XYZ file of C-alpha atoms in Angstrom:
53
model
C 0.000 0.000 0.000
C 1.237 3.424 -0.994
C 2.003 6.225 1.469
C 0.664 9.741 0.929
C 2.227 13.036 2.008
C 0.462 16.248 3.023
C 1.415 18.991 0.564
C 0.874 21.599 3.294
C 2.910 20.301 6.257
C 4.664 17.104 5.170
C 2.692 14.673 7.371
C 2.889 11.161 5.928
C -0.196 8.939 5.910
C 0.992 5.355 6.243
C -1.815 2.863 5.539
C -0.088 0.251 7.717
C -0.491 2.574 10.728
C -3.706 4.344 9.694
C -4.786 7.219 11.948
C -6.540 5.561 14.906
C -6.913 8.871 16.774
C -9.122 10.063 13.906
C -11.008 6.794 13.478
C -8.958 5.376 10.580
C -7.941 1.837 11.493
C -4.480 0.426 10.753
C -4.468 -1.301 7.361
C -6.838 1.257 5.776
C -5.856 1.943 2.161
C -5.820 5.596 1.079
C -8.787 4.980 -1.213
C -10.811 3.848 1.823
C -9.954 6.853 4.024
C -13.141 8.972 4.306
C -13.205 12.206 2.262
C -14.058 14.010 5.501
C -10.731 12.979 7.088
C -8.226 15.796 7.612
C -4.488 15.881 8.271
C -3.971 15.321 12.005
C -1.078 17.812 12.065
C -2.414 20.808 10.117
C -6.076 20.116 9.264
C -5.552 20.027 5.490
C -8.123 18.050 3.504
C -7.544 14.672 1.886
C -7.309 16.514 -1.455
C -4.118 18.193 -0.208
C -2.201 14.889 -0.167
C -0.022 13.443 -2.911
C 1.214 9.868 -3.395
C 4.819 9.344 -2.348
C 7.164 8.207 -5.130
């Protein structure tokens, strides 16, 4: 599963870890992260993330 980086602050979403504090369970693929989810560090929207190379 691919990691995604926040274009605003550099936070990296790792699907292996998920974001349990925001209700995204470990093992959740980026495609399955809700569109309402925001970056836990800066509050940027899911649209502000880019796939890591």
